[in-house]
Short mmCIF file of C-alpha atoms in Angstrom, two decimals:
data_model
loop_
_atom_site.label_atom_id
_atom_site.label_comp_id
_atom_site.label_asym_id
_atom_site.label_seq_id
_atom_site.Cartn_x
_atom_site.Cartn_y
_atom_site.Cartn_z
CA UNK A 1 58.90 -121.27 -165.39
CA UNK A 2 62.66 -120.52 -165.45
CA UNK A 3 63.99 -120.36 -161.95
CA UNK A 4 66.82 -117.98 -162.84
CA UNK A 5 64.23 -115.65 -164.27
CA UNK A 6 62.11 -115.94 -161.19
CA UNK A 7 65.02 -115.26 -158.90
CA UNK A 8 65.90 -112.16 -160.89
CA UNK A 9 62.32 -110.93 -160.67
CA UNK A 10 62.21 -111.47 -156.89
CA UNK A 11 65.52 -109.76 -156.59
CA UNK A 12 64.37 -106.89 -158.76
CA UNK A 13 61.13 -106.52 -156.66
CA UNK A 14 63.21 -106.38 -153.45
CA UNK A 15 65.52 -103.82 -154.90
CA UNK A 16 62.68 -101.70 -156.11
CA UNK A 17 61.06 -101.87 -152.69
CA UNK A 18 64.36 -100.79 -150.99
CA UNK A 19 64.69 -97.93 -153.46
CA UNK A 20 61.13 -96.81 -152.83
CA UNK A 21 61.61 -96.97 -149.05
CA UNK A 22 64.82 -94.84 -149.50
CA UNK A 23 62.97 -92.15 -151.42
CA UNK A 24 60.21 -92.21 -148.73
CA UNK A 25 62.78 -91.73 -146.03
CA UNK A 26 64.31 -88.75 -147.79
CA UNK A 27 60.86 -87.18 -148.25
CA UNK A 28 60.05 -87.94 -144.65
CA UNK A 29 63.19 -86.17 -143.39
CA UNK A 30 62.35 -83.21 -145.48
CA UNK A 31 58.81 -83.06 -144.07
CA UNK A 32 60.13 -83.40 -140.57
CA UNK A 33 62.51 -80.44 -141.20
CA UNK A 34 59.53 -78.38 -142.51
CA UNK A 35 57.48 -79.41 -139.64
CA UNK A 36 59.44 -77.23 -137.29
CA UNK A 37 57.73 -74.22 -138.85
CA UNK A 38 54.34 -75.69 -139.99
CA UNK A 39 51.78 -77.66 -137.90
CA UNK A 40 50.43 -79.21 -141.17
CA UNK A 41 53.72 -80.85 -141.97
CA UNK A 42 54.12 -81.96 -138.37
CA UNK A 43 50.75 -83.84 -138.48
CA UNK A 44 51.64 -85.15 -141.87
CA UNK A 45 54.87 -86.65 -140.69
CA UNK A 46 53.21 -88.14 -137.67
CA UNK A 47 50.15 -89.75 -139.42
CA UNK A 48 51.18 -90.59 -143.06
CA UNK A 49 54.73 -91.98 -142.74
CA UNK A 50 53.84 -95.63 -142.22
CA UNK A 51 51.11 -95.89 -144.97
CA UNK A 52 53.42 -93.99 -147.33
CA UNK A 53 56.18 -96.53 -146.83
CA UNK A 54 53.80 -99.46 -147.44
CA UNK A 55 52.23 -97.92 -150.44
CA UNK A 56 55.53 -97.01 -152.02
CA UNK A 57 57.05 -100.44 -151.50
CA UNK A 58 54.00 -102.30 -152.67
CA UNK A 59 53.68 -100.00 -155.80
CA UNK A 60 57.41 -100.62 -156.71
CA UNK A 61 57.18 -104.37 -156.23
CA UNK A 62 53.92 -104.64 -158.30
CA UNK A 63 55.48 -102.49 -161.08
CA UNK A 64 58.46 -104.77 -161.40
CA UNK A 65 56.26 -107.79 -161.44
CA UNK A 66 53.97 -106.34 -164.06
CA UNK A 67 56.94 -105.35 -166.33
CA UNK A 68 58.73 -108.73 -165.76
CA UNK A 69 58.58 -111.31 -168.63
CA UNK A 70 58.18 -113.98 -165.92
CA UNK A 71 55.10 -116.07 -166.64
CA UNK A 72 53.48 -118.52 -164.06
CA UNK A 73 50.05 -120.01 -163.45
CA UNK A 74 49.03 -117.62 -160.63
CA UNK A 75 50.67 -114.42 -162.03
CA UNK A 76 47.29 -112.82 -162.80
CA UNK A 77 45.97 -113.62 -159.36
CA UNK A 78 49.01 -112.10 -157.63
CA UNK A 79 48.73 -108.94 -159.75
CA UNK A 80 44.98 -108.73 -158.96
CA UNK A 81 45.50 -109.12 -155.23
CA UNK A 82 48.35 -106.53 -155.32
CA UNK A 83 46.03 -104.12 -157.11
CA UNK A 84 43.36 -104.59 -154.33
CA UNK A 85 46.17 -104.15 -151.70
CA UNK A 86 47.34 -100.98 -153.44
CA UNK A 87 43.80 -99.58 -153.36
CA UNK A 88 43.43 -100.31 -149.76
CA UNK A 89 46.84 -98.88 -148.67
CA UNK A 90 46.24 -95.87 -150.94
CA UNK A 91 42.89 -95.26 -149.24
CA UNK A 92 44.66 -95.60 -145.83
CA UNK A 93 47.32 -93.02 -147.02
CA UNK A 94 44.73 -90.64 -148.36
CA UNK A 95 42.68 -90.87 -145.09
CA UNK A 96 45.71 -90.16 -143.00
CA UNK A 97 46.65 -87.11 -145.10
CA UNK A 98 43.14 -85.75 -144.73
CA UNK A 99 43.18 -86.45 -140.95
CA UNK A 100 46.59 -84.73 -140.70
CA UNK A 101 45.24 -81.61 -142.51
CA UNK A 102 42.13 -81.53 -140.25
CA UNK A 103 44.23 -82.04 -137.08
CA UNK A 104 46.49 -79.08 -138.18
CA UNK A 105 43.48 -76.81 -138.74
CA UNK A 106 42.00 -77.99 -135.37
CA UNK A 107 45.21 -77.26 -133.43
CA UNK A 108 45.10 -73.59 -134.36
CA UNK A 109 41.97 -73.14 -132.34
CA UNK A 110 42.07 -73.78 -128.65
CA UNK A 111 38.99 -74.26 -126.56
CA UNK A 112 40.49 -73.96 -123.13
CA UNK A 113 40.46 -70.13 -123.36
CA UNK A 114 37.56 -67.91 -122.17
CA UNK A 115 36.48 -66.54 -125.63
CA UNK A 116 36.38 -69.85 -127.57
CA UNK A 117 33.25 -69.58 -129.63
CA UNK A 118 34.94 -69.60 -133.01
CA UNK A 119 37.32 -72.41 -131.83
CA UNK A 120 34.35 -74.56 -130.79
CA UNK A 121 32.62 -73.95 -134.19
CA UNK A 122 35.78 -74.93 -136.11
CA UNK A 123 36.29 -78.04 -134.07
CA UNK A 124 32.72 -79.20 -134.48
CA UNK A 125 32.93 -78.71 -138.25
CA UNK A 126 36.35 -80.42 -138.53
CA UNK A 127 35.15 -83.34 -136.39
CA UNK A 128 32.11 -83.77 -138.71
CA UNK A 129 34.14 -83.46 -141.93
CA UNK A 130 36.63 -85.94 -140.63
CA UNK A 131 33.85 -88.60 -140.41
CA UNK A 132 32.50 -87.69 -143.70
CA UNK A 133 35.87 -87.84 -145.54
CA UNK A 134 36.74 -91.13 -143.88
CA UNK A 135 33.37 -92.64 -144.86
CA UNK A 136 33.81 -91.31 -148.40
CA UNK A 137 37.29 -92.74 -148.70
CA UNK A 138 36.23 -96.17 -147.45
CA UNK A 139 33.22 -96.24 -149.89
CA UNK A 140 35.50 -95.23 -152.80
CA UNK A 141 38.10 -97.80 -151.89
CA UNK A 142 35.42 -100.57 -151.70
CA UNK A 143 34.00 -99.42 -155.00
CA UNK A 144 37.36 -99.49 -156.79
CA UNK A 145 38.20 -102.90 -155.28
CA UNK A 146 34.97 -104.35 -156.47
CA UNK A 147 35.47 -102.90 -159.94
CA UNK A 148 38.76 -104.85 -160.36
CA UNK A 149 36.66 -107.93 -160.77
CA UNK A 150 35.36 -108.39 -164.33
CA UNK A 151 32.10 -109.89 -163.17
CA UNK A 152 31.38 -106.77 -161.15
CA UNK A 153 32.10 -104.54 -164.00
CA UNK A 154 29.70 -106.44 -166.17
CA UNK A 155 27.07 -106.31 -163.43
CA UNK A 156 27.49 -102.60 -163.03
CA UNK A 157 25.87 -101.79 -166.30
CA UNK A 158 22.64 -103.67 -165.37
CA UNK A 159 22.66 -102.33 -161.86
CA UNK A 160 22.99 -98.73 -163.14
CA UNK A 161 19.60 -98.90 -164.92
CA UNK A 162 17.79 -99.95 -161.75
CA UNK A 163 19.80 -97.56 -159.46
CA UNK A 164 16.92 -95.08 -159.25
CA UNK A 165 14.45 -97.69 -158.01
CA UNK A 166 17.01 -99.17 -155.61
CA UNK A 167 17.83 -95.67 -154.30
CA UNK A 168 14.24 -94.91 -153.61
CA UNK A 169 13.65 -98.21 -151.86
CA UNK A 170 16.85 -97.69 -149.82
CA UNK A 171 15.89 -94.19 -148.91
CA UNK A 172 12.54 -95.22 -147.55
CA UNK A 173 13.98 -98.23 -145.65
CA UNK A 174 16.68 -95.97 -144.05
CA UNK A 175 14.57 -92.87 -143.58
CA UNK A 176 15.39 -92.40 -139.91
CA UNK A 177 19.08 -93.06 -140.41
CA UNK A 178 19.31 -90.66 -143.31
CA UNK A 179 17.40 -87.97 -141.40
CA UNK A 180 19.95 -88.22 -138.59
CA UNK A 181 22.83 -87.99 -141.11
CA UNK A 182 21.39 -84.90 -142.69
CA UNK A 183 20.66 -83.42 -139.26
CA UNK A 184 24.30 -84.09 -138.26
CA UNK A 185 25.45 -82.18 -141.28
CA UNK A 186 23.07 -79.30 -140.45
CA UNK A 187 24.23 -79.12 -136.90
CA UNK A 188 27.86 -78.97 -137.91
CA UNK A 189 27.34 -76.01 -140.31
CA UNK A 190 24.40 -74.12 -138.76
CA UNK A 191 26.12 -73.26 -135.45
CA UNK A 192 23.02 -74.54 -133.52
CA UNK A 193 25.38 -76.50 -131.15
CA UNK A 194 29.14 -76.98 -131.11
CA UNK A 195 31.50 -79.13 -129.24
CA UNK A 196 31.93 -78.00 -125.61
CA UNK A 197 28.63 -75.91 -125.78
CA UNK A 198 26.65 -75.82 -122.52
CA UNK A 199 22.97 -76.95 -123.08
CA UNK A 200 19.97 -77.91 -121.15
CA UNK A 201 18.23 -80.93 -122.61
CA UNK A 202 15.47 -83.09 -121.06
CA UNK A 203 15.94 -81.11 -117.81
CA UNK A 204 19.64 -81.95 -117.66
CA UNK A 205 22.58 -79.42 -117.65
CA UNK A 206 25.28 -80.76 -119.83
CA UNK A 207 28.19 -80.06 -122.15
CA UNK A 208 28.37 -81.27 -125.82
CA UNK A 209 31.07 -83.88 -125.71
CA UNK A 210 30.78 -85.36 -129.19
CA UNK A 211 28.80 -84.79 -132.38
CA UNK A 212 28.61 -87.57 -134.98
CA UNK A 213 26.55 -88.04 -138.07
CA UNK A 214 23.88 -89.90 -136.19
CA UNK A 215 24.01 -88.90 -132.53
CA UNK A 216 25.13 -86.33 -130.05
CA UNK A 217 26.80 -87.25 -126.72
CA UNK A 218 26.11 -84.94 -123.83
CA UNK A 219 28.36 -84.99 -120.75
CA UNK A 220 25.99 -84.34 -117.80
CA UNK A 221 27.37 -82.54 -114.71
CA UNK A 222 27.23 -85.73 -112.55
CA UNK A 223 29.45 -87.56 -114.97
CA UNK A 224 26.57 -89.39 -116.80
CA UNK A 225 26.27 -89.40 -120.58
CA UNK A 226 23.04 -88.60 -122.37
CA UNK A 227 23.00 -89.72 -126.00
CA UNK A 228 20.47 -88.23 -128.31
CA UNK A 229 19.91 -88.60 -132.05
CA UNK A 230 20.97 -85.63 -134.12
CA UNK A 231 17.45 -85.20 -135.47
CA UNK A 232 16.31 -84.39 -131.96
CA UNK A 233 18.20 -81.13 -132.01
CA UNK A 234 16.46 -79.89 -135.28
CA UNK A 235 12.96 -80.89 -134.26
CA UNK A 236 12.67 -79.89 -130.54
CA UNK A 237 13.61 -76.76 -128.62
CA UNK A 238 16.63 -76.72 -126.26
CA UNK A 239 18.66 -74.20 -124.36
CA UNK A 240 22.11 -73.32 -125.55
CA UNK A 241 23.91 -71.19 -122.92
CA UNK A 242 27.01 -70.58 -125.04
CA UNK A 243 25.39 -69.95 -128.41
CA UNK A 244 26.96 -66.51 -128.80
CA UNK A 245 29.03 -66.15 -125.66
CA UNK A 246 29.83 -68.02 -122.55
CA UNK A 247 28.90 -65.28 -120.16
CA UNK A 248 25.59 -65.91 -118.24
CA UNK A 249 23.41 -64.45 -115.51
CA UNK A 250 21.91 -66.34 -112.56
CA UNK A 251 19.49 -65.62 -109.72
CA UNK A 252 19.39 -66.46 -105.97
CA UNK A 253 16.02 -65.96 -104.38
CA UNK A 254 15.01 -65.47 -100.74
CA UNK A 255 11.57 -65.33 -99.05
CA UNK A 256 12.05 -63.17 -95.91
CA UNK A 257 10.03 -61.34 -93.28
CA UNK A 258 8.91 -57.81 -93.92
CA UNK A 259 11.36 -56.50 -91.28
CA UNK A 260 14.38 -57.33 -93.54
CA UNK A 261 16.64 -54.35 -94.14
CA UNK A 262 17.11 -54.51 -97.79
CA UNK A 263 19.97 -51.92 -98.16
CA UNK A 264 22.17 -53.79 -95.57
CA UNK A 265 21.56 -57.05 -97.53
CA UNK A 266 22.34 -55.44 -100.88
CA UNK A 267 25.67 -54.14 -99.40
CA UNK A 268 26.43 -57.63 -98.14
CA UNK A 269 25.81 -59.19 -101.59
CA UNK A 270 28.08 -56.68 -103.23
CA UNK A 271 30.84 -57.59 -100.63
CA UNK A 272 30.61 -61.29 -101.18
CA UNK A 273 30.65 -61.01 -104.93
CA UNK A 274 33.60 -58.66 -105.03
CA UNK A 275 35.61 -61.01 -102.78
CA UNK A 276 35.09 -64.02 -105.08
CA UNK A 277 37.02 -64.75 -108.29
CA UNK A 278 33.92 -66.49 -109.67
CA UNK A 279 32.18 -63.08 -110.33
CA UNK A 280 33.13 -61.45 -113.70
CA UNK A 281 32.37 -57.93 -112.49
CA UNK A 282 29.36 -57.29 -114.70
CA UNK A 283 26.08 -57.68 -112.74
CA UNK A 284 25.34 -57.65 -108.98
CA UNK A 285 21.79 -56.56 -108.25
CA UNK A 286 19.37 -57.23 -105.29
CA UNK A 287 15.77 -56.46 -105.81
CA UNK A 288 12.40 -56.96 -104.11
CA UNK A 289 10.42 -58.82 -106.65
CA UNK A 290 7.23 -59.73 -104.60
CA UNK A 291 5.53 -59.08 -101.29
CA UNK A 292 2.63 -61.40 -100.52
CA UNK A 293 1.48 -63.83 -97.74
CA UNK A 294 3.47 -62.31 -95.01
CA UNK A 295 6.89 -62.44 -96.82
CA UNK A 296 8.87 -60.44 -99.30
CA UNK A 297 10.81 -62.13 -102.11
CA UNK A 298 14.26 -60.77 -102.79
CA UNK A 299 16.14 -61.74 -105.93
CA UNK A 300 19.91 -61.54 -106.19
CA UNK A 301 21.06 -61.33 -109.79
CA UNK A 302 24.78 -62.14 -110.38
CA UNK A 303 26.89 -62.84 -113.48
CA UNK A 304 29.81 -65.19 -114.27
CA UNK A 305 32.16 -65.98 -117.18
CA UNK A 306 30.61 -69.36 -117.80
CA UNK A 307 27.94 -71.84 -116.58
CA UNK A 308 30.02 -73.84 -114.14
CA UNK A 309 31.44 -70.61 -112.47
CA UNK A 310 27.88 -69.25 -112.21
CA UNK A 311 26.66 -72.42 -110.46
CA UNK A 312 29.39 -72.13 -107.95
CA UNK A 313 28.88 -68.38 -107.48
CA UNK A 314 25.15 -68.80 -106.83
CA UNK A 315 25.81 -71.51 -104.19
CA UNK A 316 28.39 -69.18 -102.58
CA UNK A 317 26.09 -66.24 -102.45
CA UNK A 318 23.18 -68.31 -101.06
CA UNK A 319 25.32 -69.85 -98.34
CA UNK A 320 26.85 -66.49 -97.33
CA UNK A 321 23.66 -64.52 -97.26
CA UNK A 322 21.74 -67.27 -95.38
CA UNK A 323 24.50 -67.20 -92.67
CA UNK A 324 24.51 -63.35 -92.65
CA UNK A 325 20.68 -63.09 -92.19
CA UNK A 326 20.76 -65.69 -89.41
CA UNK A 327 23.52 -63.78 -87.52
CA UNK A 328 22.82 -60.10 -88.33
CA UNK A 329 19.10 -59.97 -89.05
CA UNK A 330 17.40 -62.87 -87.27
CA UNK A 331 14.03 -60.99 -87.20
CA UNK A 332 14.08 -61.12 -91.04
CA UNK A 333 13.77 -64.93 -90.91
CA UNK A 334 10.23 -65.82 -92.27
CA UNK A 335 7.69 -66.56 -89.57
CA UNK A 336 4.03 -67.35 -89.43
CA UNK A 337 1.73 -65.09 -87.45
CA UNK A 338 -1.53 -66.44 -85.86
CA UNK A 339 -4.11 -65.14 -83.43
CA UNK A 340 -4.97 -67.79 -80.76
CA UNK A 341 -8.47 -67.87 -79.14
CA UNK A 342 -10.84 -70.32 -77.50
CA UNK A 343 -14.14 -71.70 -78.77
CA UNK A 344 -16.97 -69.24 -79.32
CA UNK A 345 -18.95 -70.31 -76.17
CA UNK A 346 -15.88 -69.64 -73.99
CA UNK A 347 -15.21 -66.20 -75.24
CA UNK A 348 -16.16 -63.31 -72.94
CA UNK A 349 -19.33 -61.62 -74.13
CA UNK A 350 -18.91 -57.97 -74.56
CA UNK A 351 -22.02 -55.72 -74.16
CA UNK A 352 -22.83 -54.03 -77.41
CA UNK A 353 -23.60 -50.43 -76.76
CA UNK A 354 -25.74 -48.72 -79.31
CA UNK A 355 -24.13 -45.73 -80.88
CA UNK A 356 -26.42 -42.63 -81.01
CA UNK A 357 -28.01 -42.49 -84.31
CA UNK A 358 -26.60 -45.89 -85.33
CA UNK A 359 -29.98 -47.47 -85.69
CA UNK A 360 -31.15 -44.64 -87.91
CA UNK A 361 -28.05 -44.87 -89.99
CA UNK A 362 -28.55 -48.54 -90.56
CA UNK A 363 -31.85 -48.24 -92.42
CA UNK A 364 -32.62 -46.66 -95.77
CA UNK A 365 -36.32 -46.83 -96.17
CA UNK A 366 -37.70 -47.05 -92.65
CA UNK A 367 -37.19 -45.75 -89.10
CA UNK A 368 -37.25 -41.99 -89.80
CA UNK A 369 -39.31 -39.35 -91.65
CA UNK A 370 -36.64 -39.13 -94.35
CA UNK A 371 -36.50 -42.88 -94.78
CA UNK A 372 -40.32 -43.08 -95.06
CA UNK A 373 -40.25 -40.37 -97.70
CA UNK A 374 -37.58 -42.30 -99.65
CA UNK A 375 -39.70 -45.40 -99.35
CA UNK A 376 -42.75 -43.67 -100.65
CA UNK A 377 -40.80 -42.22 -103.64
CA UNK A 378 -39.26 -45.58 -104.35
CA UNK A 379 -42.72 -47.43 -104.30
CA UNK A 380 -44.58 -44.62 -105.99
CA UNK A 381 -47.29 -42.25 -104.63
CA UNK A 382 -49.33 -43.51 -101.69
CA UNK A 383 -52.84 -44.68 -102.65
CA UNK A 384 -55.47 -43.37 -100.31
#
């Protein structure tokens, strides 16, 4: 190996890398300038600059080495390793570009606004596609890296013949995992649930925090996390409070005495809802829904813009009306009525006075001429 030739080769590789980095910097500045008017270019400049630099420099250095007449013992090994490195960095660059495009699409849809149904759907689909694309890029990079080995390429022909059998065995072995993966894709594009949806699962009120290919993370109201497999959402029923809109209705029920003045209570309900910013102005109704066992049941129906606001509004209405009934209509508080008396032997005996004609009116077939006639008619003619 000629040392001057090696020095010129190394120098050429460094110059090629510097030239590639210079071109990358020019492209980066142009992208930053265009990023002022486009969110896509802004995300691209933020995510892809570093892998683009490494890929360009590595590609330039490998090209110079491949074209160089320099020969040494481990030249083939260096070229092979550089090819694998290029595949890995290229996969990194491609993944960052896809993520940049997905983030740009996601940034156009905000979920911190009242009417965010479309934004939640887009964000759910983008989050799912991000995982799918990254997984696909990783698998593709691994496959290309393995194919750089001659032994693997020779083995590929024989493996291809048995790919059907291996696929069937793998599908049976990973049946539950594959079902969750397909269920995750189905959830992302069927609009059954979306990120930030309000759902009721397993008796828990929660928000959808994350949707992956295998599981769904629910953020419960008390800061706990409920993690369920995605297949659960396509096999079992659940409540989605924000499926088409975030507006919901809620009830507050009272069991009160029959003396309650419903119109006054209805006016008070209207007053407390109108004075609160939790009420969305749609529904405010008070109805008597039942009247049994010494009490009447009143149901207040109110509406709010979303689930959390509805919960706070129901608590507010309940607290206010309980205080108002206690202060303004104390007789309407439920009570139990009972008649108190002593044992039977201590009760005063009241003389029973026969009512004129009561004895006659108590018998149907005896005691009077008419009764005897009816008895004779009922039993048939009298036998002499």
